[in-house]
Coordinates of C-alpha atoms in Angstrom, one line a residue:
M1 CA -87.6 -0.4 166.7
F2 CA -91.1 0.0 164.7
I3 CA -92.0 3.8 162.9
R4 CA -93.5 5.8 165.2
E5 CA -95.1 9.3 163.2
S6 CA -91.5 11.4 164.1
D7 CA -89.4 8.6 163.2
K8 CA -90.9 8.4 159.8
K9 CA -90.2 11.8 158.8
V10 CA -86.2 10.9 159.7
R11 CA -86.7 8.0 158.2
F12 CA -88.3 9.7 154.9
S13 CA -85.6 12.5 155.2
M14 CA -82.6 9.7 155.1
L15 CA -84.3 8.2 152.3
L16 CA -83.8 11.0 149.9
Q17 CA -80.8 12.1 151.6
N18 CA -78.5 8.7 151.3
R19 CA -79.6 8.5 147.7
E20 CA -78.5 11.8 147.1
N21 CA -75.5 11.0 148.6
N22 CA -75.3 7.5 146.7
S23 CA -74.9 5.3 149.5
I24 CA -77.8 2.8 148.7
K25 CA -78.5 0.6 146.3
T26 CA -81.2 1.7 143.8
K27 CA -84.4 0.2 144.1
D28 CA -87.1 -0.5 141.5
I29 CA -90.3 -0.2 143.1
L30 CA -92.0 2.1 145.5
L31 CA -95.0 1.7 147.4
V32 CA -97.5 4.3 148.4
G33 CA -100.2 4.8 150.9
I34 CA -102.5 8.3 151.0
E35 CA -103.7 9.4 154.1
N36 CA -105.8 12.2 154.0
D37 CA -108.4 11.9 156.7
G38 CA -106.6 11.6 160.3
R39 CA -106.6 8.4 160.5
K40 CA -103.8 6.3 161.0
I41 CA -103.4 2.7 158.8
E42 CA -101.4 0.3 159.4
W43 CA -100.3 -0.4 156.0
L44 CA -101.1 -4.3 156.2
N45 CA -101.5 -4.6 152.1
L46 CA -98.5 -2.9 151.4
G47 CA -95.9 -5.3 154.1
Y48 CA -97.4 -8.3 152.7
L49 CA -96.5 -6.9 149.1
Y50 CA -93.4 -5.5 150.3
S51 CA -92.5 -9.1 152.0
Y52 CA -93.3 -10.6 148.9
L53 CA -91.4 -9.2 146.6
K54 CA -88.6 -9.3 148.9
D55 CA -88.7 -12.8 148.8
K56 CA -88.7 -12.5 144.7
G57 CA -86.1 -11.3 144.9
I58 CA -87.2 -7.9 144.3
S59 CA -86.0 -4.8 146.7
S60 CA -88.6 -1.9 147.2
D61 CA -89.2 1.3 149.1
V62 CA -92.4 2.5 151.1
I63 CA -93.8 5.5 151.6
T64 CA -96.8 5.9 153.6
G65 CA -98.9 8.7 155.8
K66 CA -99.4 12.0 154.9
E67 CA -96.4 13.0 152.3
T68 CA -96.5 15.8 150.6
D69 CA -97.4 15.0 146.5
L70 CA -94.3 17.4 146.4
D71 CA -92.5 14.9 148.9
I72 CA -93.2 12.3 146.7
I73 CA -92.5 13.3 143.7
K74 CA -89.1 14.0 145.0
A75 CA -88.1 10.7 145.9
I76 CA -89.8 9.4 141.9
Q77 CA -87.0 11.7 140.6
I78 CA -84.1 10.9 142.7
Y79 CA -84.7 7.4 142.7
N80 CA -85.7 6.8 139.7
Y81 CA -88.6 3.9 140.2
K82 CA -89.7 1.8 137.5
V83 CA -92.7 1.1 139.1
I84 CA -95.1 3.0 141.7
G85 CA -97.7 1.0 143.2
F86 CA -100.4 2.6 145.4
S87 CA -103.1 1.2 147.4
L88 CA -106.4 2.8 146.3
L89 CA -109.3 3.5 148.9
Q90 CA -112.0 5.4 149.4
N91 CA -110.6 8.3 151.2
N92 CA -107.7 8.8 149.6
F93 CA -109.6 8.4 146.0
L94 CA -109.3 11.8 144.4
Q95 CA -106.1 12.7 145.9
T96 CA -104.3 9.5 144.8
L97 CA -105.3 9.6 141.1
N98 CA -104.1 13.6 141.3
L99 CA -101.2 12.3 142.4
C100 CA -100.8 10.1 139.5
N101 CA -101.5 12.6 137.0
K102 CA -98.6 15.0 138.6
I103 CA -96.3 12.1 138.4
R104 CA -97.4 11.3 134.8
E105 CA -96.3 14.7 134.0
T106 CA -93.0 14.4 135.8
S107 CA -92.0 11.4 133.7
Q108 CA -93.0 9.8 131.4
T109 CA -91.3 6.5 131.9
I110 CA -92.7 5.4 135.3
K111 CA -95.3 2.8 135.8
I112 CA -98.1 3.7 137.9
V113 CA -100.3 0.7 139.4
L114 CA -103.4 0.7 140.7
G115 CA -104.7 -2.0 143.4
N116 CA -107.2 -2.3 146.9
S117 CA -111.3 -2.5 146.4
E118 CA -111.7 0.9 145.5
S119 CA -110.0 0.5 142.5
N120 CA -111.3 -2.7 141.5
V121 CA -114.7 -1.3 141.9
Y122 CA -113.9 1.9 139.4
S123 CA -111.4 0.5 136.9
E124 CA -112.8 1.5 133.4
W125 CA -113.8 5.0 135.6
I126 CA -110.2 5.3 136.2
L127 CA -108.8 4.0 133.1
D128 CA -111.3 6.1 131.1
N129 CA -110.3 9.5 133.5
Y130 CA -106.6 9.4 133.8
K131 CA -104.7 8.2 131.3
S132 CA -101.7 8.4 133.6
I133 CA -103.0 4.8 135.1
D134 CA -101.1 2.0 133.5
V135 CA -101.9 -1.1 135.0
I136 CA -104.7 -2.1 137.4
I137 CA -104.5 -5.4 139.9
M138 CA -107.7 -6.5 139.9
G139 CA -108.4 -9.0 143.2
E140 CA -105.8 -10.6 145.2
G141 CA -102.4 -8.7 144.9
E142 CA -99.1 -10.3 145.8
I143 CA -98.9 -12.6 143.0
S144 CA -100.2 -10.4 140.0
F145 CA -98.2 -6.8 141.1
Y146 CA -95.1 -9.0 141.5
N147 CA -95.5 -10.6 138.1
V148 CA -96.1 -6.8 136.7
C149 CA -93.1 -5.9 138.2
K150 CA -90.9 -8.1 136.8
A151 CA -91.9 -7.7 133.5
I152 CA -91.6 -3.8 134.0
I153 CA -87.6 -4.5 135.1
N154 CA -87.0 -6.9 132.6
N155 CA -88.2 -4.1 129.7
E156 CA -91.4 -7.3 128.9
P157 CA -94.7 -7.0 127.9
V158 CA -97.6 -7.6 130.7
N159 CA -100.3 -8.6 128.2
N160 CA -100.0 -12.9 129.3
I161 CA -100.6 -11.3 133.3
L162 CA -103.4 -12.8 135.2
G163 CA -105.6 -10.5 137.1
I164 CA -105.1 -6.8 135.7
Y165 CA -106.3 -4.6 133.0
Y166 CA -103.2 -2.7 131.1
R167 CA -103.4 0.2 129.0
E168 CA -102.4 -0.1 125.9
K169 CA -102.3 2.5 123.4
N170 CA -105.5 4.4 123.3
T171 CA -107.5 1.4 124.8
Y172 CA -107.3 -0.9 128.3
I173 CA -107.9 -4.8 128.4
R174 CA -109.0 -7.2 131.0
T175 CA -106.5 -10.5 131.4
P176 CA -108.3 -13.4 132.9
P177 CA -108.5 -13.2 136.7
Q178 CA -105.6 -14.3 138.7
P179 CA -106.6 -17.7 140.9
L180 CA -106.3 -17.0 144.6
I181 CA -103.7 -18.0 146.9
K182 CA -104.8 -21.7 148.1
N183 CA -102.3 -21.6 151.0
L184 CA -101.6 -18.3 152.8
D185 CA -98.8 -20.1 155.3
E186 CA -96.7 -20.1 151.9
L187 CA -97.0 -16.0 152.0
P188 CA -94.4 -14.5 154.1
F189 CA -95.0 -12.3 156.9
P190 CA -95.6 -8.8 156.8
N191 CA -92.9 -6.4 157.2
R192 CA -93.9 -4.3 159.7
D193 CA -90.7 -2.3 160.0
V194 CA -91.7 -0.7 156.3
I195 CA -95.6 0.4 157.1
Y196 CA -97.2 3.1 159.6
T197 CA -98.0 2.7 163.1
D198 CA -98.0 5.4 165.8
N199 CA -98.8 3.1 168.9
N200 CA -98.0 -0.5 170.8
I201 CA -101.8 -1.8 168.8
H202 CA -101.1 -3.7 165.8
H203 CA -103.1 -5.5 162.9
L204 CA -103.2 -9.0 162.2
L205 CA -104.8 -11.2 159.7
G206 CA -105.9 -15.0 159.9
S207 CA -107.8 -15.3 156.9
R208 CA -108.7 -13.9 153.5
G209 CA -112.5 -14.2 153.0
C210 CA -115.7 -13.7 155.0
D211 CA -118.3 -16.8 155.8
G212 CA -121.4 -13.8 156.0
F213 CA -122.4 -11.5 153.2
C214 CA -123.6 -8.1 154.2
S215 CA -124.7 -6.0 151.8
F216 CA -122.8 -3.1 153.5
C217 CA -119.7 -4.1 154.1
E218 CA -116.4 -4.2 150.9
S219 CA -113.6 -6.2 153.4
D220 CA -114.0 -9.4 151.1
L221 CA -114.2 -7.9 147.9
I222 CA -111.1 -8.2 146.4
F223 CA -111.2 -12.2 147.5
R224 CA -114.0 -12.6 145.2
T225 CA -114.1 -14.3 142.0
N226 CA -117.4 -13.5 141.8
N227 CA -120.2 -12.3 143.7
K228 CA -121.4 -15.3 144.6
N229 CA -118.2 -17.0 146.2
R230 CA -117.0 -16.4 149.7
N231 CA -113.6 -18.4 148.8
V232 CA -113.0 -18.3 152.6
R233 CA -109.0 -19.4 153.4
Q234 CA -107.4 -19.0 156.5
R235 CA -104.1 -19.7 157.4
S236 CA -103.2 -22.7 160.3
V237 CA -103.0 -21.4 163.7
E238 CA -99.6 -22.7 164.0
N239 CA -98.3 -19.9 161.3
I240 CA -100.3 -17.1 163.1
I241 CA -98.7 -17.7 166.3
D242 CA -95.2 -18.3 164.3
E243 CA -96.4 -14.6 163.1
V244 CA -96.8 -13.2 166.8
C245 CA -93.8 -15.0 168.0
Y246 CA -92.2 -13.3 165.4
F247 CA -93.1 -9.9 165.6
I248 CA -92.7 -9.8 169.4
E249 CA -89.0 -10.4 169.0
K250 CA -88.2 -6.9 169.7
N251 CA -91.2 -5.9 171.9
S252 CA -91.7 -7.0 175.2
F253 CA -95.4 -6.4 175.2
T254 CA -98.0 -5.9 172.1
Y255 CA -101.5 -5.6 171.5
F256 CA -102.9 -7.3 168.9
V257 CA -106.7 -7.1 166.2
F258 CA -107.2 -9.5 164.7
E259 CA -108.7 -7.7 161.2
D260 CA -110.3 -10.9 159.9
R261 CA -114.2 -10.2 159.7
T262 CA -114.6 -13.0 161.6
F263 CA -111.2 -14.8 163.2
I264 CA -113.5 -18.0 163.3
C265 CA -115.1 -19.0 160.3
N266 CA -118.2 -21.1 160.1
S267 CA -117.1 -23.6 157.9
D268 CA -114.3 -25.0 159.7
H269 CA -114.4 -26.3 163.0
P270 CA -114.8 -23.1 165.2
I271 CA -114.3 -24.4 168.7
D272 CA -111.4 -26.3 167.7
R273 CA -109.4 -23.6 166.5
L274 CA -110.5 -21.8 169.9
R275 CA -108.7 -24.8 171.5
K276 CA -105.7 -25.3 169.5
M277 CA -105.0 -21.2 170.1
K278 CA -105.1 -21.7 173.7
S279 CA -102.5 -24.7 173.9
L280 CA -99.8 -22.8 171.6
L281 CA -100.4 -19.5 173.1
S282 CA -100.0 -21.5 176.7
T283 CA -97.3 -23.5 176.0
K284 CA -95.5 -20.4 174.1
K285 CA -96.0 -18.0 177.3
L286 CA -95.8 -15.0 175.4
N287 CA -96.9 -11.8 176.6
I288 CA -99.8 -10.0 174.7
Q289 CA -103.5 -9.2 174.4
F290 CA -105.5 -9.7 171.8
S291 CA -109.2 -8.8 170.8
F292 CA -111.2 -10.2 167.1
Y293 CA -114.5 -10.0 165.4
V294 CA -116.9 -13.5 166.2
R295 CA -120.2 -13.8 164.8
A296 CA -123.6 -14.3 167.0
E297 CA -124.7 -17.5 165.1
Q298 CA -121.5 -19.0 166.9
I299 CA -122.0 -18.3 169.8
T300 CA -123.3 -21.5 172.0
N301 CA -122.2 -22.6 175.2
E302 CA -119.5 -25.0 173.5
Y303 CA -117.8 -22.1 171.7
C304 CA -118.2 -19.6 175.1
E305 CA -116.2 -22.4 177.2
A306 CA -113.7 -22.6 174.1
L307 CA -113.2 -18.8 173.7
F308 CA -113.4 -17.7 176.9
S309 CA -110.0 -20.2 177.6
L310 CA -108.1 -17.7 175.9
K311 CA -108.8 -15.0 178.9
E312 CA -105.4 -16.9 180.3
T313 CA -103.7 -16.0 177.1
G314 CA -104.4 -12.6 176.7
L315 CA -107.6 -12.5 174.9
D316 CA -109.3 -9.2 176.7
S317 CA -112.4 -8.2 174.2
I318 CA -114.3 -9.3 171.4
F319 CA -116.5 -7.4 168.4
I320 CA -120.1 -8.7 167.5
G321 CA -121.4 -6.7 164.7
I322 CA -125.5 -6.5 165.9
E323 CA -126.1 -3.7 163.1
S324 CA -129.9 -3.5 164.1
G325 CA -132.7 -4.3 166.8
S326 CA -135.0 -4.3 163.5
E327 CA -135.3 -7.4 162.0
E328 CA -136.4 -5.4 158.6
D329 CA -132.9 -3.7 158.7
L330 CA -131.0 -7.6 159.2
K331 CA -133.0 -8.4 156.4
L332 CA -131.8 -5.5 154.4
F333 CA -128.3 -5.9 155.2
N334 CA -128.1 -9.6 154.5
K335 CA -127.3 -10.6 158.1
I336 CA -127.4 -14.8 158.4
A337 CA -127.7 -14.0 162.1
R338 CA -131.0 -12.4 163.3
L339 CA -133.2 -10.6 165.9
N340 CA -133.2 -14.4 167.8
D341 CA -129.4 -14.9 166.7
N342 CA -128.8 -12.3 168.4
Q343 CA -130.7 -12.2 171.2
K344 CA -129.6 -15.9 172.0
A345 CA -125.5 -15.0 171.8
I346 CA -126.4 -11.8 174.0
N347 CA -128.0 -14.3 176.5
I348 CA -125.3 -16.3 176.5
L349 CA -122.5 -13.6 176.8
R350 CA -124.1 -12.3 180.0
T351 CA -123.9 -15.5 181.8
Y352 CA -120.0 -15.3 181.3
G353 CA -119.8 -11.6 182.6
V354 CA -119.2 -9.9 179.5
L355 CA -121.9 -7.4 180.0
D356 CA -121.2 -6.2 183.3
G357 CA -117.5 -7.0 183.0
S358 CA -117.4 -9.3 185.5
G359 CA -115.7 -12.3 183.1
G360 CA -112.8 -10.3 182.0
I361 CA -113.8 -10.2 178.8
S362 CA -115.4 -6.7 177.0
L363 CA -117.8 -6.6 174.3
N364 CA -117.8 -4.7 171.6
F365 CA -120.6 -3.9 169.3
G366 CA -121.2 -2.8 165.5
L367 CA -124.8 -1.1 165.7
I368 CA -126.3 0.8 162.0
P369 CA -128.8 2.9 163.2
F370 CA -129.1 5.4 160.7
H371 CA -128.9 4.6 157.1
P372 CA -130.8 5.5 153.7
Y373 CA -133.6 3.2 154.6
S374 CA -134.1 3.8 158.4
S375 CA -137.2 4.6 159.7
Y376 CA -138.5 5.9 163.2
N377 CA -140.2 2.5 163.6
S378 CA -136.4 0.9 162.6
I379 CA -134.9 3.3 165.2
R380 CA -137.1 2.7 167.8
Q381 CA -136.7 -1.1 167.7
T382 CA -133.1 -0.7 167.8
L383 CA -133.0 1.5 170.6
L384 CA -135.7 -1.4 173.2
F385 CA -133.4 -3.9 171.9
L386 CA -130.3 -1.7 173.7
Q387 CA -132.2 -0.9 176.6
Q388 CA -134.4 -4.7 176.9
N389 CA -130.6 -6.3 176.7
Q390 CA -128.6 -3.7 178.9
L391 CA -126.7 -3.0 176.1
L392 CA -126.4 0.9 176.7
L393 CA -124.8 0.6 179.4
V394 CA -122.1 -1.2 177.4
N395 CA -119.3 1.5 176.4
N396 CA -120.5 1.6 172.8
Y397 CA -122.2 5.2 173.2
G398 CA -120.9 6.0 169.4
E399 CA -122.2 3.0 167.9
I400 CA -126.1 4.2 168.8
I401 CA -125.3 7.1 166.4
N402 CA -123.3 5.3 164.0
K403 CA -124.5 5.7 160.1
M404 CA -124.0 3.3 157.3
M405 CA -120.7 3.8 154.8
I406 CA -122.0 3.9 151.8
S407 CA -119.8 3.0 149.1
G408 CA -119.3 2.1 145.5
T409 CA -118.1 -1.3 146.4
T410 CA -121.2 -2.6 148.9
P411 CA -124.4 -4.8 147.7
I412 CA -126.3 -1.9 149.3
T413 CA -125.2 0.8 146.8
Q414 CA -126.4 -0.9 143.9
K415 CA -129.7 -1.6 145.4
L416 CA -129.8 2.4 146.4
R417 CA -128.9 3.2 142.6
R418 CA -132.2 1.1 141.4
D419 CA -134.1 2.9 144.0
G420 CA -133.1 6.2 142.5
L421 CA -131.5 7.0 145.8
L422 CA -128.4 8.8 144.4
I423 CA -128.2 11.4 142.7
N424 CA -125.2 10.4 140.6
L425 CA -126.7 7.3 138.6
D426 CA -123.9 7.0 136.3
K427 CA -120.7 5.0 137.5
C428 CA -119.2 7.6 138.7
P429 CA -117.0 7.1 142.2
I430 CA -119.0 8.0 145.7
I431 CA -116.3 10.0 147.3
D432 CA -118.3 11.2 149.7
P433 CA -122.0 9.5 149.8
Y434 CA -123.7 11.6 152.6
L435 CA -123.7 14.4 149.8
L436 CA -124.5 12.2 147.2
V437 CA -127.5 10.0 148.9
L438 CA -131.3 11.7 149.0
A439 CA -132.7 10.5 152.4

């Protein structure tokens, strides 16, 4: 049974009560994902960490959602955890760091560890300004975090662990990078019983990394060993379907959103991968629906034939990052697909009934018409492109007024700094970007 919001509150209360009654064994690790902006997150990264630790013989607890600082501190005091790991995002940045300071005031022994993209970008700023932080995981988390936890549990030093920043006396030291996991099929499936979800829609990752290098996107950051390598790694289709089967053993029906920036990467025989997925899903006869991202430059008639064959096994929508009808914008965004690629993709998808809904698969598309470099002409070109292709009829009205997310983790943010369009010209984190960006 998966944890709804009300169930999660009960589970958290039981977590405290059971420990007070000594009815369960003490665990050494607590994983935390804080939500504070109204979004409900399915914390796949924490689910992966939980499963990886468990597979290695280390049990942990997970707290996600909107628990108060006092609730989390109470859990730490009751359970006497040795390590607490936080997933640091832009939307929980200051709240998480301030909570770390409060935790340090109540416990001098617990080790506080951060991970995820924002902690990677602002690692030195965090360590300079938040002395409560002991370790930051740099890059992919499973192996480095496990090694940190194992060392702390065994009272061993962490200085030989790859892929971390660690604090030592009055300074901090970065170790060499941890190599990426080569075979993603070797990872245990993320435990979804311990991560938050409030409905029947669940997220799944079929790969890590991305073929694209869009200037506004931060999704690939922690999987890059440097700014030039894309390091796309794919799970086998068999492994993905095994996870789907494992998941729906407890559910008669569910909806999966493949969160890969592109489920079918350009570099790995995308049509063969689509056909294999169709074959396996047909054999299993699973009662599911799903959607995933595709790339405009991939779309050909042969690709669409393989793609639309998946409709029989549950595919009901696709997402394409069109982003703009302005060639200048697409160049700024460093998109692989340019205007002619987008136009070609739309023309082909129209023949398959995607635009008017007659094909049984709906289209969602991404737009970024408003950004610090927008002009009257670029916005006009985008609106004309939408009008000429009848995309204004597609149910994506919110995208028409979408603005670019400005984050310290993206290449376009570095351009904004170089061009003097940011108020904070030092390395301070960008928390509320549209208060900091000068149009």
